[in-house]
Each structure stands twice: as structure tokens, then as C-alpha cells.
Coordinates of C-alpha atoms in Angstrom, one line a residue:
M1 CA 92.6 -3.3 -6.2
S2 CA 89.8 -1.2 -4.6
T3 CA 86.4 -2.6 -5.3
T4 CA 83.7 -0.3 -4.9
F5 CA 79.7 -1.5 -4.1
T6 CA 76.9 0.4 -4.7
P7 CA 74.3 -0.1 -2.2
V8 CA 70.9 -1.9 -3.5
D9 CA 67.4 -0.6 -2.8
A10 CA 65.5 -4.1 -1.5
S11 CA 62.1 -2.4 -2.7
G12 CA 62.6 -2.6 -6.0
P13 CA 62.4 -0.1 -7.9
A14 CA 61.0 3.6 -7.3
A15 CA 57.2 2.9 -7.4
E16 CA 56.3 6.0 -9.1
P17 CA 53.4 8.6 -8.0
E18 CA 50.0 8.0 -7.8
P19 CA 47.9 10.6 -10.7
A20 CA 46.4 12.7 -9.7
A21 CA 42.7 11.7 -11.8
G22 CA 43.6 8.2 -10.0
R23 CA 43.1 9.4 -6.9
R24 CA 40.8 11.8 -7.0
L25 CA 38.6 8.4 -8.9
R26 CA 39.0 6.8 -6.0
R27 CA 37.5 9.1 -2.9
L28 CA 35.0 10.2 -5.5
G29 CA 33.9 5.7 -5.5
R30 CA 34.5 5.8 -1.5
R31 CA 32.0 9.2 -1.3
L32 CA 29.3 7.2 -3.7
V33 CA 29.4 3.2 -2.1
R34 CA 27.4 4.3 0.7
P35 CA 25.1 6.7 -2.1
G36 CA 25.2 3.1 -4.3
A37 CA 24.0 0.8 -1.2
A38 CA 21.3 3.2 0.1
A39 CA 19.6 3.3 -3.4
L40 CA 20.5 -0.5 -3.5
S41 CA 18.7 -1.4 -0.5
G42 CA 15.5 0.5 -1.9
L43 CA 15.3 -1.4 -4.8
L44 CA 16.0 -4.4 -2.6
L45 CA 12.6 -3.5 -0.7
F46 CA 11.4 -3.4 -4.1
L47 CA 11.9 -6.7 -5.7
S48 CA 10.6 -7.9 -2.6
F49 CA 6.9 -7.2 -3.8
P50 CA 4.6 -9.2 -5.7
P51 CA 4.5 -10.2 -8.5
R52 CA 7.8 -11.8 -7.4
P53 CA 7.6 -14.9 -4.0
L54 CA 10.8 -12.6 -2.9
W55 CA 9.8 -11.3 0.2
W56 CA 13.0 -12.6 1.5
L57 CA 14.9 -9.4 0.2
A58 CA 13.1 -7.3 2.8
L59 CA 15.7 -8.4 5.2
P60 CA 18.7 -7.5 2.8
G61 CA 17.6 -5.0 2.2
F62 CA 16.8 -3.1 5.7
A63 CA 20.3 -4.8 7.1
L64 CA 22.2 -2.9 3.5
L65 CA 20.3 0.1 4.4
G66 CA 21.3 0.2 8.2
W67 CA 24.7 0.2 7.5
A68 CA 24.4 2.8 5.4
L69 CA 22.3 5.3 7.6
R70 CA 25.1 3.8 10.4
A71 CA 25.9 6.4 12.7
R72 CA 25.6 9.4 10.3
R73 CA 24.7 12.5 10.5
P74 CA 21.6 14.1 10.1
R75 CA 21.6 15.5 7.1
A76 CA 23.4 12.5 5.3
G77 CA 20.5 10.0 7.2
F78 CA 17.8 12.4 5.2
G79 CA 20.1 12.6 1.8
L80 CA 20.6 8.2 1.7
G81 CA 17.0 8.1 2.6
Y82 CA 15.5 10.3 0.0
L83 CA 18.3 7.8 -2.6
A84 CA 16.2 4.6 -0.8
G85 CA 13.0 6.2 -1.1
L86 CA 14.0 7.0 -4.9
G87 CA 15.2 3.1 -5.4
F88 CA 11.9 1.7 -4.0
L89 CA 9.0 3.8 -5.0
L90 CA 10.5 4.6 -8.6
P91 CA 10.2 1.3 -9.8
L92 CA 7.1 0.2 -7.1
L93 CA 5.1 2.9 -9.0
V94 CA 5.9 2.5 -12.4
W95 CA 2.1 1.8 -12.6
T96 CA 1.3 5.3 -12.0
G97 CA 2.5 6.8 -15.6
E98 CA 0.8 4.4 -17.4
E99 CA -1.2 6.5 -19.3
V100 CA -0.6 9.5 -17.8
G101 CA 3.0 10.2 -19.3
P102 CA 6.7 9.9 -16.7
V103 CA 5.3 13.4 -14.4
P104 CA 3.0 12.2 -12.2
W105 CA 4.9 8.8 -11.6
V106 CA 8.4 10.8 -10.8
A107 CA 6.6 13.5 -9.4
L108 CA 5.0 10.7 -6.5
A109 CA 7.7 8.8 -5.8
A110 CA 9.2 12.3 -5.5
V111 CA 7.2 13.0 -3.0
E112 CA 6.6 9.7 -1.1
A113 CA 10.2 9.0 -0.8
L114 CA 10.4 12.3 1.3
F115 CA 8.8 10.1 4.0
V116 CA 11.5 7.5 3.5
A117 CA 13.9 10.3 3.7
A118 CA 12.9 11.4 7.3
A119 CA 12.6 7.9 8.1
G120 CA 16.2 7.6 7.3
L121 CA 17.2 11.0 9.2
G122 CA 15.4 9.7 12.5
I123 CA 17.6 6.3 11.8
A124 CA 20.5 7.8 11.6
V125 CA 19.5 9.6 14.5
V126 CA 18.7 6.5 17.3
S127 CA 21.6 4.1 15.6
R128 CA 23.8 4.9 18.2
L129 CA 21.4 4.2 21.2
P130 CA 22.4 0.7 22.6
A131 CA 20.0 -2.3 20.9
W132 CA 19.8 0.8 18.1
P133 CA 17.6 -2.2 15.3
V134 CA 14.1 -1.8 17.8
F135 CA 14.3 2.3 17.7
A136 CA 15.2 2.2 13.6
A137 CA 12.3 -0.2 13.5
A138 CA 10.0 1.5 14.8
V139 CA 11.0 5.6 13.1
W140 CA 10.2 3.3 9.8
I141 CA 7.2 2.5 11.2
L142 CA 6.1 5.7 12.0
A143 CA 8.0 7.1 8.9
E144 CA 5.0 5.2 7.4
A145 CA 2.2 5.6 9.5
A146 CA 2.2 9.3 8.2
R147 CA 2.9 8.4 4.5
A148 CA -0.8 6.8 5.3
R149 CA -2.1 10.0 6.7
V150 CA -0.4 13.2 4.6
P151 CA -1.0 14.5 1.7
F152 CA -4.3 14.0 0.7
G153 CA -5.3 11.3 2.9
G154 CA -2.1 9.4 2.5
F155 CA -1.2 6.9 0.1
P156 CA 0.4 3.5 2.4
W157 CA 0.4 2.2 -0.8
G158 CA 4.7 0.4 -0.5
K159 CA 3.8 -0.2 3.9
I160 CA 6.4 -3.0 3.8
A161 CA 3.9 -5.5 4.7
F162 CA 1.9 -5.2 2.0
G163 CA 5.0 -7.9 0.8
Q164 CA 5.5 -9.9 3.1
A165 CA 1.8 -11.1 2.2
D166 CA 4.0 -15.1 1.6
G167 CA 6.2 -14.7 3.9
V168 CA 6.9 -16.1 7.4
F169 CA 6.3 -12.5 9.4
L170 CA 2.7 -12.8 7.7
P171 CA 0.6 -14.0 10.8
L172 CA 1.7 -11.4 12.7
A173 CA -0.7 -9.2 10.7
A174 CA -3.5 -11.1 12.9
V175 CA -1.2 -9.6 15.9
G176 CA -0.9 -6.4 15.3
G177 CA -1.2 -6.0 11.5
T178 CA 0.4 -4.0 9.0
P179 CA 2.3 -1.7 11.9
V180 CA 3.3 -4.8 13.2
L181 CA 3.7 -7.3 10.3
G182 CA 5.7 -4.5 9.7
F183 CA 8.4 -3.6 12.1
A184 CA 9.5 -7.0 12.6
V185 CA 10.7 -7.0 8.7
A186 CA 12.3 -4.5 9.2
L187 CA 14.2 -5.2 12.7
C188 CA 14.7 -8.4 11.9
G189 CA 17.2 -7.3 8.6
F190 CA 18.5 -3.9 11.1
G191 CA 19.4 -6.3 13.5
L192 CA 20.7 -8.6 10.9
Y193 CA 23.4 -6.0 9.9
E194 CA 23.8 -5.9 13.7
T195 CA 25.2 -8.8 14.2
V196 CA 26.9 -9.1 11.6
R197 CA 29.1 -5.9 12.1
Q198 CA 29.1 -7.2 15.8
L199 CA 31.1 -10.4 15.2
R200 CA 33.5 -8.6 12.9
A201 CA 34.2 -6.2 15.8
R202 CA 34.9 -9.1 16.9
R203 CA 37.4 -10.7 14.9
A204 CA 39.3 -7.3 13.8
T205 CA 40.1 -7.0 18.1
G206 CA 39.4 -10.6 19.7
A207 CA 37.4 -8.6 21.8
L208 CA 33.6 -10.1 22.6
A209 CA 30.8 -7.4 23.6
P210 CA 28.5 -9.7 24.4
R211 CA 25.4 -7.9 25.2
P212 CA 25.6 -6.0 22.3
L213 CA 25.4 -9.3 20.6
A214 CA 23.2 -10.4 22.7
A215 CA 21.0 -7.4 21.8
A216 CA 22.1 -8.0 17.3
V217 CA 20.5 -12.1 17.6
L218 CA 18.2 -11.5 19.8
A219 CA 16.6 -8.8 16.6
V220 CA 17.0 -11.2 14.4
L221 CA 15.2 -14.0 16.3
V222 CA 12.3 -12.7 18.1
P223 CA 10.8 -11.5 15.2
V224 CA 10.8 -14.9 13.7
T225 CA 10.1 -16.6 17.1
G226 CA 6.9 -14.1 17.5
A227 CA 5.9 -14.7 13.4
V228 CA 6.2 -18.3 14.4
A229 CA 4.5 -18.1 17.8
A230 CA 1.1 -16.4 15.8
L231 CA 0.5 -19.5 13.7
P232 CA -2.4 -20.5 15.5
L233 CA -3.9 -16.7 15.4
V234 CA -4.5 -17.9 11.3
D235 CA -7.7 -20.3 11.0
D236 CA -9.5 -21.1 8.3
S237 CA -12.8 -22.7 9.6
A238 CA -15.5 -21.9 9.4
Q239 CA -16.9 -20.7 12.7
D240 CA -20.7 -19.6 11.2
G241 CA -20.5 -22.1 8.6
T242 CA -20.2 -21.3 4.6
A243 CA -21.2 -19.1 1.8
T244 CA -21.1 -20.3 -2.1
V245 CA -19.8 -16.9 -3.5
A246 CA -19.0 -15.7 -7.5
A247 CA -17.1 -14.0 -8.6
V248 CA -17.3 -11.9 -12.2
Q249 CA -14.6 -10.1 -14.2
G250 CA -16.3 -9.0 -17.8
N251 CA -13.4 -7.8 -19.1
V252 CA -12.8 -4.6 -20.7
P253 CA -13.0 -3.6 -24.1
R254 CA -9.6 -1.9 -24.2
L255 CA -7.2 -0.8 -22.1
G256 CA -5.9 2.5 -20.6
L257 CA -7.5 5.7 -19.2
D258 CA -10.4 5.5 -22.7
F259 CA -11.7 1.6 -22.0
N260 CA -15.0 4.5 -20.2
S261 CA -15.2 5.7 -22.9
Q262 CA -17.4 2.5 -23.9
R263 CA -18.6 2.0 -20.5
R264 CA -22.3 0.3 -22.6
A265 CA -19.2 -2.3 -23.1
V266 CA -17.7 -3.4 -19.7
L267 CA -21.7 -3.8 -18.0
D268 CA -22.6 -5.7 -20.8
N269 CA -19.5 -8.0 -20.5
H270 CA -20.2 -8.3 -16.6
A271 CA -24.0 -8.9 -17.7
A272 CA -23.3 -11.1 -20.1
R273 CA -20.8 -13.4 -17.4
T274 CA -23.7 -13.6 -15.3
K275 CA -25.5 -14.7 -17.0
E276 CA -22.8 -17.5 -18.9
L277 CA -22.7 -18.1 -14.8
A278 CA -26.7 -18.6 -14.7
A279 CA -27.0 -21.4 -17.7
D280 CA -23.3 -23.2 -16.5
V281 CA -25.5 -23.4 -12.4
K282 CA -29.2 -23.8 -14.3
A283 CA -26.6 -27.4 -16.5
G284 CA -25.2 -28.5 -12.4
R285 CA -21.2 -27.5 -14.0
E286 CA -21.5 -24.2 -11.7
P287 CA -22.5 -24.5 -7.8
R288 CA -25.4 -22.5 -7.7
P289 CA -23.8 -19.1 -5.4
D290 CA -25.7 -17.1 -2.8
F291 CA -24.4 -14.7 -3.9
V292 CA -22.4 -12.3 -7.0
L293 CA -20.1 -9.4 -7.0
W294 CA -19.5 -7.1 -9.7
P295 CA -16.0 -5.0 -9.2
E296 CA -16.0 -1.6 -9.2
N297 CA -17.1 1.0 -12.1
S298 CA -18.7 -2.5 -14.0
S299 CA -21.6 0.1 -14.9
D300 CA -20.4 3.8 -15.2
I301 CA -24.0 3.8 -16.1
D302 CA -25.9 5.2 -13.4
P303 CA -28.5 1.7 -13.5
L304 CA -30.0 4.4 -10.9
A305 CA -31.4 7.0 -13.3
N306 CA -30.5 4.8 -16.9
P307 CA -33.5 2.9 -18.0
D308 CA -31.2 0.9 -20.3
A309 CA -28.5 0.1 -17.4
R310 CA -31.1 -0.9 -14.9
D311 CA -32.6 -2.6 -17.6
V312 CA -29.7 -5.0 -18.1
I313 CA -28.6 -5.6 -14.8
D314 CA -32.0 -6.6 -13.2
E315 CA -31.8 -9.5 -16.5
A316 CA -28.9 -10.4 -15.3
V317 CA -29.7 -10.2 -11.6
G318 CA -32.8 -11.9 -12.6
A319 CA -31.0 -15.0 -14.5
I320 CA -28.8 -16.0 -11.9
G321 CA -31.5 -15.5 -9.4
V322 CA -29.5 -14.8 -5.9
P323 CA -28.5 -10.7 -5.0
T324 CA -25.2 -8.7 -6.6
V325 CA -23.5 -6.2 -5.9
I326 CA -22.4 -4.1 -9.1
G327 CA -19.8 -1.3 -8.9
A328 CA -21.2 2.1 -10.4
V329 CA -21.0 5.3 -11.1
I330 CA -23.9 7.4 -9.5
A331 CA -24.3 10.7 -10.5
P332 CA -26.5 13.1 -9.4
E333 CA -27.7 16.1 -11.0
T334 CA -26.3 18.2 -8.7
G335 CA -22.7 17.9 -6.4
K336 CA -20.3 15.2 -6.9
L337 CA -19.7 12.2 -8.9
R338 CA -20.2 9.2 -5.8
N339 CA -18.3 5.6 -6.6
T340 CA -21.2 3.0 -4.6
L341 CA -21.2 -0.3 -4.6
I342 CA -25.7 -1.0 -4.7
E343 CA -27.2 -4.4 -3.3
W344 CA -28.9 -5.5 -6.7
D345 CA -32.5 -7.7 -5.5
P346 CA -33.2 -10.3 -8.1
E347 CA -36.9 -8.6 -7.5
K348 CA -36.5 -6.1 -5.3
G349 CA -33.9 -4.7 -7.7
P350 CA -31.4 -1.5 -5.9
V351 CA -32.0 -2.0 -1.3
A352 CA -29.3 -0.5 -0.6
T353 CA -25.6 1.6 -1.0
Y354 CA -22.5 1.9 0.0
D355 CA -20.6 4.9 -1.4
K356 CA -16.0 4.9 -0.8
R357 CA -15.1 6.9 2.0
H358 CA -11.9 7.4 0.8
V359 CA -11.7 8.4 -3.0
Q360 CA -8.8 8.6 -4.3
P361 CA -6.3 12.0 -5.2
F362 CA -6.1 12.7 -8.5
G363 CA -8.0 10.2 -10.1
E364 CA -11.3 10.4 -9.0
Y365 CA -10.8 13.8 -7.8
I366 CA -7.9 16.4 -8.6
P367 CA -6.9 18.0 -5.8
M368 CA -5.2 22.2 -7.0
R369 CA -6.6 20.9 -10.6
S370 CA -5.8 24.9 -12.1
F371 CA -2.0 24.0 -10.6
V372 CA -1.3 20.1 -11.5
R373 CA -3.0 21.4 -14.7
L374 CA 0.5 23.6 -15.9
F375 CA 2.7 20.3 -15.4
N376 CA 0.0 17.3 -17.3
S377 CA -3.5 18.0 -19.5
D378 CA -4.6 14.4 -18.3
V379 CA -6.7 15.9 -15.2
D380 CA -9.2 17.7 -17.0
R381 CA -9.8 14.2 -18.6
V382 CA -11.6 13.5 -14.6
S383 CA -14.3 16.9 -16.1
R384 CA -16.6 16.0 -12.5
D385 CA -15.2 14.7 -8.8
F386 CA -16.2 12.4 -6.9
G387 CA -16.9 12.7 -4.0
P388 CA -16.8 10.2 -0.4
G389 CA -19.3 8.6 1.5
D390 CA -19.2 8.5 5.3
A391 CA -21.1 5.1 6.0
I392 CA -19.3 2.4 7.1
G393 CA -20.4 -1.0 4.2
V394 CA -21.2 -4.0 5.5
F395 CA -24.4 -5.6 2.8
D396 CA -26.4 -8.3 4.5
L397 CA -26.0 -10.9 0.6
A398 CA -28.2 -13.6 1.7
G399 CA -27.5 -13.9 5.8
T400 CA -24.1 -13.6 4.6
R401 CA -22.7 -10.2 5.7
V402 CA -20.0 -8.6 3.9
G403 CA -17.8 -5.8 4.7
L404 CA -16.8 -3.9 1.6
A405 CA -14.0 -1.8 0.7
T406 CA -13.6 -0.1 -3.0
C407 CA -10.7 -0.8 -4.7
Y408 CA -7.5 1.6 -3.0
E409 CA -9.4 1.9 0.4
A410 CA -8.1 -1.4 0.2
A411 CA -4.9 0.2 1.1
F412 CA -6.1 1.7 4.3
D413 CA -6.1 -0.1 8.1
W414 CA -9.2 1.2 9.1
A415 CA -11.4 1.4 6.4
V416 CA -10.7 -3.1 6.2
R417 CA -11.1 -3.3 9.8
D418 CA -14.3 -1.0 10.6
T419 CA -15.9 -3.4 8.0
V420 CA -14.7 -5.7 10.2
T421 CA -16.5 -4.3 14.2
H422 CA -18.9 -3.4 12.3
G423 CA -20.3 -7.4 11.5
A424 CA -18.7 -9.0 8.7
Q425 CA -18.5 -12.3 8.0
L426 CA -16.3 -11.6 5.0
I427 CA -15.0 -8.8 2.9
T428 CA -15.1 -8.3 -0.7
V429 CA -12.5 -5.9 -3.0
P430 CA -14.7 -4.3 -6.0
S431 CA -12.0 -3.7 -8.2
N432 CA -10.7 -1.9 -11.6
N433 CA -7.7 -1.9 -12.7
A434 CA -7.9 -1.3 -16.1
T435 CA -6.5 2.0 -16.6
F436 CA -3.4 1.3 -15.6
G437 CA -3.2 -1.9 -18.1
R438 CA 0.1 -5.4 -17.8
S439 CA 1.5 -3.4 -14.6
E440 CA 2.8 -5.2 -11.3
M441 CA -0.5 -3.1 -9.9
T442 CA -2.9 -5.2 -9.7
Y443 CA -0.7 -8.1 -8.3
Q444 CA 0.8 -5.6 -5.1
Q445 CA -3.0 -4.2 -4.7
L446 CA -3.7 -8.7 -4.3
A447 CA -1.1 -9.5 -1.7
M448 CA -3.1 -6.5 -0.4
S449 CA -5.8 -7.8 0.2
R450 CA -4.3 -11.4 0.7
V451 CA -2.7 -10.0 4.8
R452 CA -6.3 -8.1 5.3
A453 CA -7.6 -11.9 5.3
V454 CA -4.9 -12.4 8.2
E455 CA -4.8 -10.1 9.8
H456 CA -8.8 -9.9 11.0
S457 CA -9.1 -13.7 9.2
R458 CA -12.0 -12.5 6.8
A459 CA -11.9 -14.8 3.6
V460 CA -11.7 -11.7 1.0
V461 CA -12.4 -11.7 -2.5
V462 CA -11.4 -9.6 -5.4
P463 CA -13.6 -9.5 -8.3
V464 CA -11.7 -6.7 -11.0
T465 CA -12.6 -5.9 -14.1
S466 CA -9.6 -7.4 -16.2
G467 CA -7.7 -8.8 -13.6
V468 CA -7.0 -10.6 -11.2
S469 CA -9.9 -11.6 -10.0
A470 CA -9.7 -14.1 -6.6
I471 CA -11.0 -15.9 -3.7
I472 CA -8.7 -16.0 -0.4
M473 CA -8.9 -17.8 2.9
P474 CA -8.7 -16.6 6.0
D475 CA -5.1 -17.5 6.3
G476 CA -4.5 -15.4 2.6
K477 CA -4.3 -18.4 1.0
I478 CA -5.4 -18.1 -2.9
V479 CA -7.6 -20.4 -4.2
R480 CA -9.1 -19.6 -7.1
E481 CA -7.4 -16.9 -9.5
S482 CA -8.0 -15.5 -13.0
R483 CA -5.9 -14.5 -16.2
M484 CA -5.4 -10.8 -16.9
F485 CA -8.5 -9.2 -19.2
T486 CA -9.7 -12.6 -19.2
P487 CA -13.6 -13.0 -18.4
D488 CA -13.8 -14.8 -16.0
V489 CA -16.8 -16.5 -13.1
L490 CA -14.7 -17.4 -9.7
V491 CA -17.0 -19.5 -8.2
D492 CA -16.0 -21.3 -4.3
E493 CA -17.1 -22.1 -0.9
V494 CA -15.9 -20.4 1.7
P495 CA -15.8 -20.2 5.7
L496 CA -17.7 -17.3 7.4
R497 CA -15.9 -16.0 10.7
S498 CA -17.1 -14.0 13.7
S499 CA -14.3 -14.2 15.8
L500 CA -12.2 -10.9 15.9
T501 CA -8.1 -11.8 16.3
P502 CA -5.4 -9.0 18.4
A503 CA -5.4 -7.3 16.0
T504 CA -8.4 -6.4 15.2
R505 CA -9.8 -5.3 17.9
V506 CA -6.7 -3.4 19.1
G507 CA -7.2 -1.2 15.8
T508 CA -4.5 1.9 15.7
L509 CA -2.9 1.1 19.7
P510 CA 0.1 -0.9 18.2
E511 CA 0.8 1.9 15.6
A512 CA 0.5 4.8 18.1
L513 CA 3.1 2.4 20.7
L514 CA 6.0 2.4 17.4
A515 CA 5.9 5.4 17.8
G516 CA 5.8 6.4 20.9
L517 CA 8.7 3.9 21.1
A518 CA 10.4 6.2 17.9
A519 CA 9.7 9.6 19.5
A520 CA 11.7 7.7 22.6
G521 CA 14.3 6.8 20.5
L522 CA 15.0 10.2 19.3
G523 CA 14.8 11.8 22.8
W524 CA 17.0 10.5 23.8
S525 CA 19.6 10.5 21.2
A526 CA 18.0 14.0 21.0
L527 CA 19.5 14.0 25.7
R528 CA 22.6 12.3 24.3
L529 CA 23.8 14.4 22.0
L530 CA 23.6 17.8 24.2
R531 CA 25.0 15.8 27.3
A532 CA 28.4 15.1 25.2
R533 CA 28.2 18.9 23.7
R534 CA 28.2 19.8 27.7
Q535 CA 31.0 17.7 28.3
A536 CA 32.9 19.2 25.3
R537 CA 32.7 22.6 26.9
A538 CA 33.5 21.2 30.4

């Protein structure tokens, strides 16, 4: 009797072929990983900004961006960078559509994201170089520098430095301003990714590449060490004595663009708060201020042309009896409006003025008005354009030299630095955020003033119509702060300082050097590519 044995497949039953739809989904998923990572990196950058105290999220944000861009082709780098820019700027700038709808908001974010896209292209190009995180961080700062200048004078809102008011890197603002601070954050983030990449490569191959790993670790350690070394530059001691300052937040009748329709109510609110302060000083409940600061647009009725408005201001300033800075709209009979700060003496009345030098496009004036009107009729709310001033603003208030940067100007490096190099012992940033409701805009702008305080080692006073007003020490710490849309008066003693930080002294030099470093990296990459092509042909 014979037995026939049938071989058995030890691997089990034959696997069914994967459906074509499943393969397509898996390929699509792989293709979407990097775009998703790029968009997520932008979102992490947004989340690192105030009012959230999550400054450190910028580091994994740049690390993830480095992963998405490294060794990509330039075209892919541009596209991935654009996704990162949208992930960052769409939520960051949502306040720009608070009262005018989504079209201006989306349009602004879409245009500004092009600068991040250009940075993505550049980072992809330099990412094959040795020590590439250094060149990549410089490329990011080069893109920020361009965004701060064009178009229409630039829009530096969203500089990485402005999200670091609570961060460990903040002392670097005193070394080289916002470019050095932003460079350090980007370098540390890219360095984190490269360190992880080198360690994973070592684990996978068992081979040790000490130089690339050391360069990656240094990209993390050098910015942190530099920030620690810069701590002695952060000083809030009084070099020229002190001044007691009062910041008045009068509040507005209602939110939104229409707050200006009740201009007299806004003026009356600030006058009333100032009179209340005078009563508190007389009763001993508050110290007597050396001077008082009102916010931007606290008198949208021209007090130089309207006797009623002048009388209201005269009465309030006379009651407190000290020099007061009034934010006013000056409307000459011909020509453009002026967004003006007026030094108002309790006896002499208006004695000095400062006209805002960088007026806000699409807010205070409308470029290409007929074209923009096709997309949003709200442009006609700005029926008469504002024009810029040309003089640097420093007022002598009761012996204290006070530098003036009106609202939007705080975002521009030159606008604040000019006041300090012209002798300002203290800086004020009068602002009006009522148009933007309860959005994050006021907190983003307040963070700028905190960075400026450390950058120039000056106390900064921020009087705002509707919040958040604040008094900031030269070390960036807030010692007095109001709530949004709440009438308030902040009074405190602040140190006066006259020394100049390295950042104030060198001005735009660090930014220029970093731009040159970025250009060198891009040029080096181009030469390497040409050499590789020649070798391939040979």
C-alpha cells in the first residue's frame, strides 16, 4: 500500500493581491505626509505667539519644517514653504478680517505666505550643504527682511522674534535686535531636527559621522549659550533717575470700524479718566505723575481746528496739571490727514507734534483704491487718506525725553530705534486696537513692545484706547496691565536709561550680515549643482 504526500505551503494560504484602490490611497498618503508636515510646522509657529505662553513651540515648528524641506527640489521647497506660510499666517492674521470679512484677511495671508514660500525654496536649496541649519536660518531671516520692506513699505507682523517675549532667547534682542533673535530660534529648531537625523543615521548604519553630528549639536547649543551670555545686557536699573508715568485707557463706545462715529464719546472718555486721576492724586490715592500718555485716536476730532475738542482737552490736562500726550487726527483744509501725537502743556496748550511716519496701507490709506474696491467696498470707509510724517518723534516731557512710535510703527525696527538714537530715555507706543475687537491682535502687538524694551533697554509704555494697555520695564516684564475694553489708568514709576545696547548701536548690520550669509549659502549651493552637472556630463 502506497501513500501520496501533498506538499504543504509553510507560508500558509496565498495572500490576496491588494486592491488597486488601497495601493492608490497608500501612495496618496505618502505624498501628503510632507505637505501635511509643512502646514503643521506653520501652525506650530502660530501657536508659539501670544497670548499663549508657548514660545518653545517655535523649535519643533522649525524642526518639522526642516524635515519637510531637506533635500527637496526648489519647486517642491516653494510649494511646501507656501503651505507652511498659510499654516502660520492664516490663523495669526485672522484679526485683519474682524470687521471687513474674510476676503482681505485671506488675501493678506496669501500674499505674505509667498515670502515664506521663497524661504522654503531657499532652505531646500541650502539643505544639502554642510552645517545647513546655519544657512537655512539665515535664509528665513532674509525672507523676513524682505517681507518687512515690500510691498507698500512692508508688513513685518509675524516676525519670529515677536513670539519670543517670554522665551529664553529674548536677551539676544539686545545683541542684534529682532534679526538675531529670530535667527537663533530658527537655528535651534533646524539644529534639533539635524541632531535627530544624525543620531538616527548612526543607529541605522552603525557608522559614526562625528563632524556632522557635532555641527548639529552646536546649532542647538550656540543659540542657547548666546542667550545666557547676553543676560547681563538685560538691565532695568535707573541710569537717569525715574519718572512716574500715567497711561490712560478711556475705552470706546462700541467695537469695530464704527467706533469712530462716536468720536466725541471717545474723547470724553479719556478726558473723564484723566480728571478721575487728578482727583485720585489730590486725595492721595495715586502718586502724581510726571506726565500722562493718551492713546492713538483718543481725539479723532481735530483739537487744533475744533474749539470744543480743544476745550475738553484743556480742561482735562489742566486738572492733572502735567504735560500730556494726546493722540489726534489732524484734518488740514487741503491735503492728507495726519495721525498725530500732540504734546499738550497744562498752561500753553499744544507745544509739539509728531506725525506717524509709517501709515498703514489699506487701513490709513488705500493703495490702488479703484482696483481694491472691486473686492471689498469697505475701502471707502477710508474716504480721505492719511499721509506720513518725516520727523523722528521725541518729546521732552517734564525733563524726560520720550520716544514716540505710533501703533503699527512698533513692528518696524527702524521706527523704534530712531527714537533711542535721538536721545529717548523711555519709549511709548500709543495704539488703537478697537477696530479689531477682542482678537489676539492686541496681545501680538504688546509682545512687540516687550521685545523692543529688551532690544533697546528702555521702559515702554503702551496706552491703548480699548486694551491691552501696559507699562513694561526694560527687561520686558509687564508691571501694570489693563483688561480689554475696560476704562483704566495705569500709574507707575519707571527707570530712565540712556546707555545704548549693542543692538541699538549696530542697527541694521546684523540683518545685513545674515542676508549675506543666506546669499553665500545659495551661491555655494548653485556652484555645487553646476559642478555636479559637469561631472555627470564628463
